[in-house]
PDB file of C-alpha atoms in Angstrom:
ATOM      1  CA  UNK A 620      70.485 -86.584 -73.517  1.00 62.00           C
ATOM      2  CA  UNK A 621      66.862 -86.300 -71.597  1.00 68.00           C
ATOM      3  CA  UNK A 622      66.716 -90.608 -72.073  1.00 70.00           C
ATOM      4  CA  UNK A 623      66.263 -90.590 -67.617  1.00 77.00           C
ATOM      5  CA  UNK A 624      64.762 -88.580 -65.396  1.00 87.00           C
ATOM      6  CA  UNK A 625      66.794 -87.304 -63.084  1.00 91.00           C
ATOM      7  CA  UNK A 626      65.466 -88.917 -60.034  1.00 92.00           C
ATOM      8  CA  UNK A 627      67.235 -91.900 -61.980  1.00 90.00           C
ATOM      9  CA  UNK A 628      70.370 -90.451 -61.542  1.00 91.00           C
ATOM     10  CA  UNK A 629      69.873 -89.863 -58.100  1.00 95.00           C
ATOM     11  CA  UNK A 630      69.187 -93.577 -57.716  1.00 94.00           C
ATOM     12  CA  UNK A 631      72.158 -94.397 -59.587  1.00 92.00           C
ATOM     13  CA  UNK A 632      74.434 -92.484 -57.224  1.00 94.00           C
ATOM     14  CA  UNK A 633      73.067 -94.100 -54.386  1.00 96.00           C
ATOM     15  CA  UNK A 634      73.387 -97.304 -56.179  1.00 95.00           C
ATOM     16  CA  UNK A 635      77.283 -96.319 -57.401  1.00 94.00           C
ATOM     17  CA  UNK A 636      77.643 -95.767 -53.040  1.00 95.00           C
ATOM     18  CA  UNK A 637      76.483 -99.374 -52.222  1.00 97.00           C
ATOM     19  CA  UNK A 638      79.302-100.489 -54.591  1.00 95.00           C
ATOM     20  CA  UNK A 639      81.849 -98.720 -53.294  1.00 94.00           C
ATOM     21  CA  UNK A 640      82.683 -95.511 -55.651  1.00 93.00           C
ATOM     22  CA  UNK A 641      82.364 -92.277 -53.278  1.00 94.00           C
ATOM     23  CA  UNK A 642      83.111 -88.801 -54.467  1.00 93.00           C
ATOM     24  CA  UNK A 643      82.125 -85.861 -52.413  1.00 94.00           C
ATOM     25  CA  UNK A 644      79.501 -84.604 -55.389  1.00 93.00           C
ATOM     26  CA  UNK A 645      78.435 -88.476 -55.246  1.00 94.00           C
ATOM     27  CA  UNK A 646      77.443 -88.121 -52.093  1.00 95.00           C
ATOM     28  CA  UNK A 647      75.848 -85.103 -52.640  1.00 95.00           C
ATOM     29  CA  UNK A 648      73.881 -86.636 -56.041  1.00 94.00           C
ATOM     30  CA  UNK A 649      72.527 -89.828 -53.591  1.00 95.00           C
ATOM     31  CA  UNK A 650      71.350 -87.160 -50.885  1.00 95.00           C
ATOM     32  CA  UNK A 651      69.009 -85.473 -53.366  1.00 94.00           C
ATOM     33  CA  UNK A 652      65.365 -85.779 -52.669  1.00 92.00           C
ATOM     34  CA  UNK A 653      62.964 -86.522 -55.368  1.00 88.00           C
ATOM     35  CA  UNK A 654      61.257 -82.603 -55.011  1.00 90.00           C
ATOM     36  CA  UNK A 655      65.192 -81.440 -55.558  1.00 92.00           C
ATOM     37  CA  UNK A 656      66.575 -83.583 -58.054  1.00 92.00           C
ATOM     38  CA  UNK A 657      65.136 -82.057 -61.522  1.00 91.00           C
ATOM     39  CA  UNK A 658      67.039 -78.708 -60.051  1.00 92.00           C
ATOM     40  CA  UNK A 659      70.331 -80.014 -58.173  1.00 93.00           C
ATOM     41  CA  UNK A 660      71.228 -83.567 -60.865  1.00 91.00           C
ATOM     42  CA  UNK A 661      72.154 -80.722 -63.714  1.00 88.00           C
ATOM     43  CA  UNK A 662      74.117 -79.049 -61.369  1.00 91.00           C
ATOM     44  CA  UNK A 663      75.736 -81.622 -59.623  1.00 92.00           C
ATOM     45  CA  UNK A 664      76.674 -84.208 -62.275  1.00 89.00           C
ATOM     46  CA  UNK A 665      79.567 -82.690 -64.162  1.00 90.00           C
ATOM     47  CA  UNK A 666      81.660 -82.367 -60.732  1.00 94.00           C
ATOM     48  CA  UNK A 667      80.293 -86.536 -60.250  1.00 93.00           C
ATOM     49  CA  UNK A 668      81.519 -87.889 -63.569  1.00 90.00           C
ATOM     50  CA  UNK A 669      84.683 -85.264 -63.394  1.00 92.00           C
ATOM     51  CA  UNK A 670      85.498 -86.656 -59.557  1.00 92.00           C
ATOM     52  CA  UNK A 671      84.488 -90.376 -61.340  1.00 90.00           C
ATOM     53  CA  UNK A 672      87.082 -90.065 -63.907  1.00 90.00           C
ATOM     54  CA  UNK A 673      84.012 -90.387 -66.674  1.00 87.00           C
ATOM     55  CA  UNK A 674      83.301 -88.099 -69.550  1.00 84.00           C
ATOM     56  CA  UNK A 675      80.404 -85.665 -69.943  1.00 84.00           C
ATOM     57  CA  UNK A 676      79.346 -85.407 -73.295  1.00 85.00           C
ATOM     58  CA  UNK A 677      78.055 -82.326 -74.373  1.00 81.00           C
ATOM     59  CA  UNK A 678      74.194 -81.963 -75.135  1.00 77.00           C
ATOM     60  CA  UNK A 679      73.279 -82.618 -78.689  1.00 81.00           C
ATOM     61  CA  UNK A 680      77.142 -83.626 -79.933  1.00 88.00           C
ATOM     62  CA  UNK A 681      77.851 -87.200 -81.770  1.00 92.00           C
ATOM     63  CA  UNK A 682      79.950 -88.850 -78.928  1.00 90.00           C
ATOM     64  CA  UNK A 683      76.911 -87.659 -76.268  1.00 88.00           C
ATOM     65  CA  UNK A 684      74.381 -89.283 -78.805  1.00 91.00           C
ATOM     66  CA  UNK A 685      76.335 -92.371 -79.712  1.00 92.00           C
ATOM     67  CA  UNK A 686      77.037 -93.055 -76.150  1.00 88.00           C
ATOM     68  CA  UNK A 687      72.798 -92.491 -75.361  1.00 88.00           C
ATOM     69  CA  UNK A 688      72.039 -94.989 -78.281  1.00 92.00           C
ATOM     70  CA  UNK A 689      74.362 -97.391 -76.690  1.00 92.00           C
ATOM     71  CA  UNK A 690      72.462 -96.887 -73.488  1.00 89.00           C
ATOM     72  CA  UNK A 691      69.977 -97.483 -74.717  1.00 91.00           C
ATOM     73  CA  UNK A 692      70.867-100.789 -76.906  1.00 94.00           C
ATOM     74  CA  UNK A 693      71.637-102.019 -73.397  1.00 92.00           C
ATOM     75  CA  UNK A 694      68.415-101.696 -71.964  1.00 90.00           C
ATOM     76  CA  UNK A 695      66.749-104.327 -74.538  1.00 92.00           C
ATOM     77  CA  UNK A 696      69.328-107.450 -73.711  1.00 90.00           C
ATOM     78  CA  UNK A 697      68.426-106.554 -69.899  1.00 89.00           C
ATOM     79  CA  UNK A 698      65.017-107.054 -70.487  1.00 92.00           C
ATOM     80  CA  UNK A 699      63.888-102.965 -69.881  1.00 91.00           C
ATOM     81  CA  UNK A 700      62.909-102.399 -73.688  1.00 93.00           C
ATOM     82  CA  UNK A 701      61.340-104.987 -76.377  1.00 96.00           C
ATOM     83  CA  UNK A 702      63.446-104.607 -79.690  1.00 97.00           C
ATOM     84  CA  UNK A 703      60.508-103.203 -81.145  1.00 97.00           C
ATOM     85  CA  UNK A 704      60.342-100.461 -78.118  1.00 96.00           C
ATOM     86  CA  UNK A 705      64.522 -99.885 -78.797  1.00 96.00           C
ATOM     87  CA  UNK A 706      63.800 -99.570 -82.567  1.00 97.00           C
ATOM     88  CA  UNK A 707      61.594 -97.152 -82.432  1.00 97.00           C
ATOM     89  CA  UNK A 708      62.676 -94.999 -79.485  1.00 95.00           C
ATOM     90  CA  UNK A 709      66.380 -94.722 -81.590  1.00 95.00           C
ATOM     91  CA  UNK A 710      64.263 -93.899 -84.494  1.00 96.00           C
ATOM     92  CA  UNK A 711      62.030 -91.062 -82.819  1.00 94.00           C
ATOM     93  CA  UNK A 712      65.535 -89.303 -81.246  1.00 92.00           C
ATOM     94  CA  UNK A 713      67.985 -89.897 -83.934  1.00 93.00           C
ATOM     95  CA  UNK A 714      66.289 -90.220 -87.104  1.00 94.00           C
ATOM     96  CA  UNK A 715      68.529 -91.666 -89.781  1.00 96.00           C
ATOM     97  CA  UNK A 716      70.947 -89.055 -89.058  1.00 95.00           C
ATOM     98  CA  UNK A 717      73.280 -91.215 -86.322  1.00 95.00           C
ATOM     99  CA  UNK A 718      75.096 -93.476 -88.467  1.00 95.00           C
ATOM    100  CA  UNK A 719      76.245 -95.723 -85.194  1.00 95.00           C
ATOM    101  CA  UNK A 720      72.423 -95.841 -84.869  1.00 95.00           C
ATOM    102  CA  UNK A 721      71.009 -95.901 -88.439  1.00 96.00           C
ATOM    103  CA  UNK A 722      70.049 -99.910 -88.189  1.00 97.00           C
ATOM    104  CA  UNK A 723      67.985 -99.512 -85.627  1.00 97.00           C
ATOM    105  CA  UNK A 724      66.217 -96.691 -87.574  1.00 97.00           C
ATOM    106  CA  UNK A 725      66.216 -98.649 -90.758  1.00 97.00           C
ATOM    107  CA  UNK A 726      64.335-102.208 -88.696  1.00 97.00           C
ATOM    108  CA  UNK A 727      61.835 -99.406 -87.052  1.00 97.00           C
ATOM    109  CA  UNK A 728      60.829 -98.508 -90.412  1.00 96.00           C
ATOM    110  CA  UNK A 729      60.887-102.224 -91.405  1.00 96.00           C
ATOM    111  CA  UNK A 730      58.289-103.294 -88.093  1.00 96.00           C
ATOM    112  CA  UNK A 731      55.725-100.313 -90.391  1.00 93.00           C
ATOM    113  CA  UNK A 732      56.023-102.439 -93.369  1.00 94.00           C
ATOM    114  CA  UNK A 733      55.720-105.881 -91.968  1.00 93.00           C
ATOM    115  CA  UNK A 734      52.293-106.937 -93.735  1.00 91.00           C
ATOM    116  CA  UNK A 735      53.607-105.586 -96.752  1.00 92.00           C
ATOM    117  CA  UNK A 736      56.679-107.804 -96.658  1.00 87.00           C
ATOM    118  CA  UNK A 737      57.523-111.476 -96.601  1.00 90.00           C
ATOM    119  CA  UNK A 738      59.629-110.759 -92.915  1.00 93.00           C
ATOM    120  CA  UNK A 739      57.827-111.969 -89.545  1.00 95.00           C
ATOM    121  CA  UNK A 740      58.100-109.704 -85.972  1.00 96.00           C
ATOM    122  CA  UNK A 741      60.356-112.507 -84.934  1.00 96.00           C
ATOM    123  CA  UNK A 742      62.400-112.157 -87.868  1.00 97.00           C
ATOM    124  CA  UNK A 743      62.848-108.567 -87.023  1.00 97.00           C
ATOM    125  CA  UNK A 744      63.112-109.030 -83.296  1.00 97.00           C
ATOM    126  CA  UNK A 745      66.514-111.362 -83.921  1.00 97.00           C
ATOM    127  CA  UNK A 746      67.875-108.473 -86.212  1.00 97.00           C
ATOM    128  CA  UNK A 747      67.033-105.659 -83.962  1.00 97.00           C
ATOM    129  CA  UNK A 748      68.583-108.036 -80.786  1.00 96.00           C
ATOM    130  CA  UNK A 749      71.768-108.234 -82.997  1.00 96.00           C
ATOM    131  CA  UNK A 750      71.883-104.702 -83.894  1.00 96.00           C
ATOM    132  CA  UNK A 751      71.627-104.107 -79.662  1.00 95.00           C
ATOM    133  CA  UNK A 752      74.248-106.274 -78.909  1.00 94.00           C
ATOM    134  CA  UNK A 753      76.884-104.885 -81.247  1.00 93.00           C
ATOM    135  CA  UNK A 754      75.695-101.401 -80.068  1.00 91.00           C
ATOM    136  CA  UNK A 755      75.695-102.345 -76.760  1.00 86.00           C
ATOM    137  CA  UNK A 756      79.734-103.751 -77.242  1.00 86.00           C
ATOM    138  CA  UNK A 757      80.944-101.060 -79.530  1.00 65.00           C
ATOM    139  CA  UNK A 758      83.908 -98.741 -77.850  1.00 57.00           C
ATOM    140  CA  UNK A 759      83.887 -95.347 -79.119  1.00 51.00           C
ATOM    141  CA  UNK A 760      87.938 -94.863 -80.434  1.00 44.00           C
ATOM    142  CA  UNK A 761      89.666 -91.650 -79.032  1.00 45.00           C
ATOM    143  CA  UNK A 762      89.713 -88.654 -81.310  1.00 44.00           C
ATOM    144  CA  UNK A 763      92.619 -87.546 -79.934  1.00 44.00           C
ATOM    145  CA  UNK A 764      96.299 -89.459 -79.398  1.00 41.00           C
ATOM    146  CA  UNK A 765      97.052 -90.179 -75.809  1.00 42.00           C
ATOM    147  CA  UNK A 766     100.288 -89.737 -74.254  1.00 44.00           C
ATOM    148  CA  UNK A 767     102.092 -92.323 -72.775  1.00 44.00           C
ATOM    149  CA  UNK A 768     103.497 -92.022 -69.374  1.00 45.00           C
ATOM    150  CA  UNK A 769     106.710 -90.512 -68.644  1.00 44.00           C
TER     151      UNK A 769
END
């Protein structure tokens, strides 16, 4: 969803190594230098999260964009984004057209109007904190029924 750079993802691989998870592409992913991972990650992480067992989302559909705002609502508890950094970084990619998202977008626009209002930063802050952490919890439910096994 373009929210890392793909020397991130190399990073990450190398990181997913150290804990133990190994695929062949994994392997391949943590190899990449930083000159060829902005043309190899594209290539190479379908097979990773396919050999990983994880889902690929594709570009630009609801599950890939609820699953980058949750990402993203993760990064503010750990202490990577402020709240008012997550608010308006879910406002500038989704708009008010996620509606898993559309709180966020609602306290951006609500840090704009703060010296028009009777609301402090703070006040915000805890809102847009509480907003993260449900995002941050929420499980997407399957679309689709899964079989049981035989």
């Amino acid at each position: 969803m373009g929210e890392i750079r793909a020397t991130d993802v190399v990073t990450a691989a190398c990181d997913a190594l150290v804990a133990g998870l190994d695929s062949p592409a994994l392997r391949i992913s943590a190899a990449c230098t930083e000159a060829e991972a902005d043309y190899d990650v594209p290539d190479l992480l379908p097979p990773v999260l396919d050999e990983l067992g994880l889902t690929l989302h594709p570009v630009g559909s609801v599950a890939g964009q609820e699953t980058a705002a949750r990402a993203l609502a993760t990064r503010m508890p750990a202490g990577e984004l402020t709240p008012r950094e997550l608010a308006f970084r879910i406002h500038q990619r989704f708009g008010h057209e996620l509606p898993l998202a559309e709180r966020l977008a609602e306290l951006d626009d609500d840090y704009d109007v703060l010296e028009y209002g009777d609301r402090t930063p703070a006040q915000v802050d805890a809102d847009v904190t509480a907003e993260a952490l449900r995002l941050a919890q929420h499980r997407r439910v399957p679309t689709e029924p899964t079989r049981a096994p035989a």
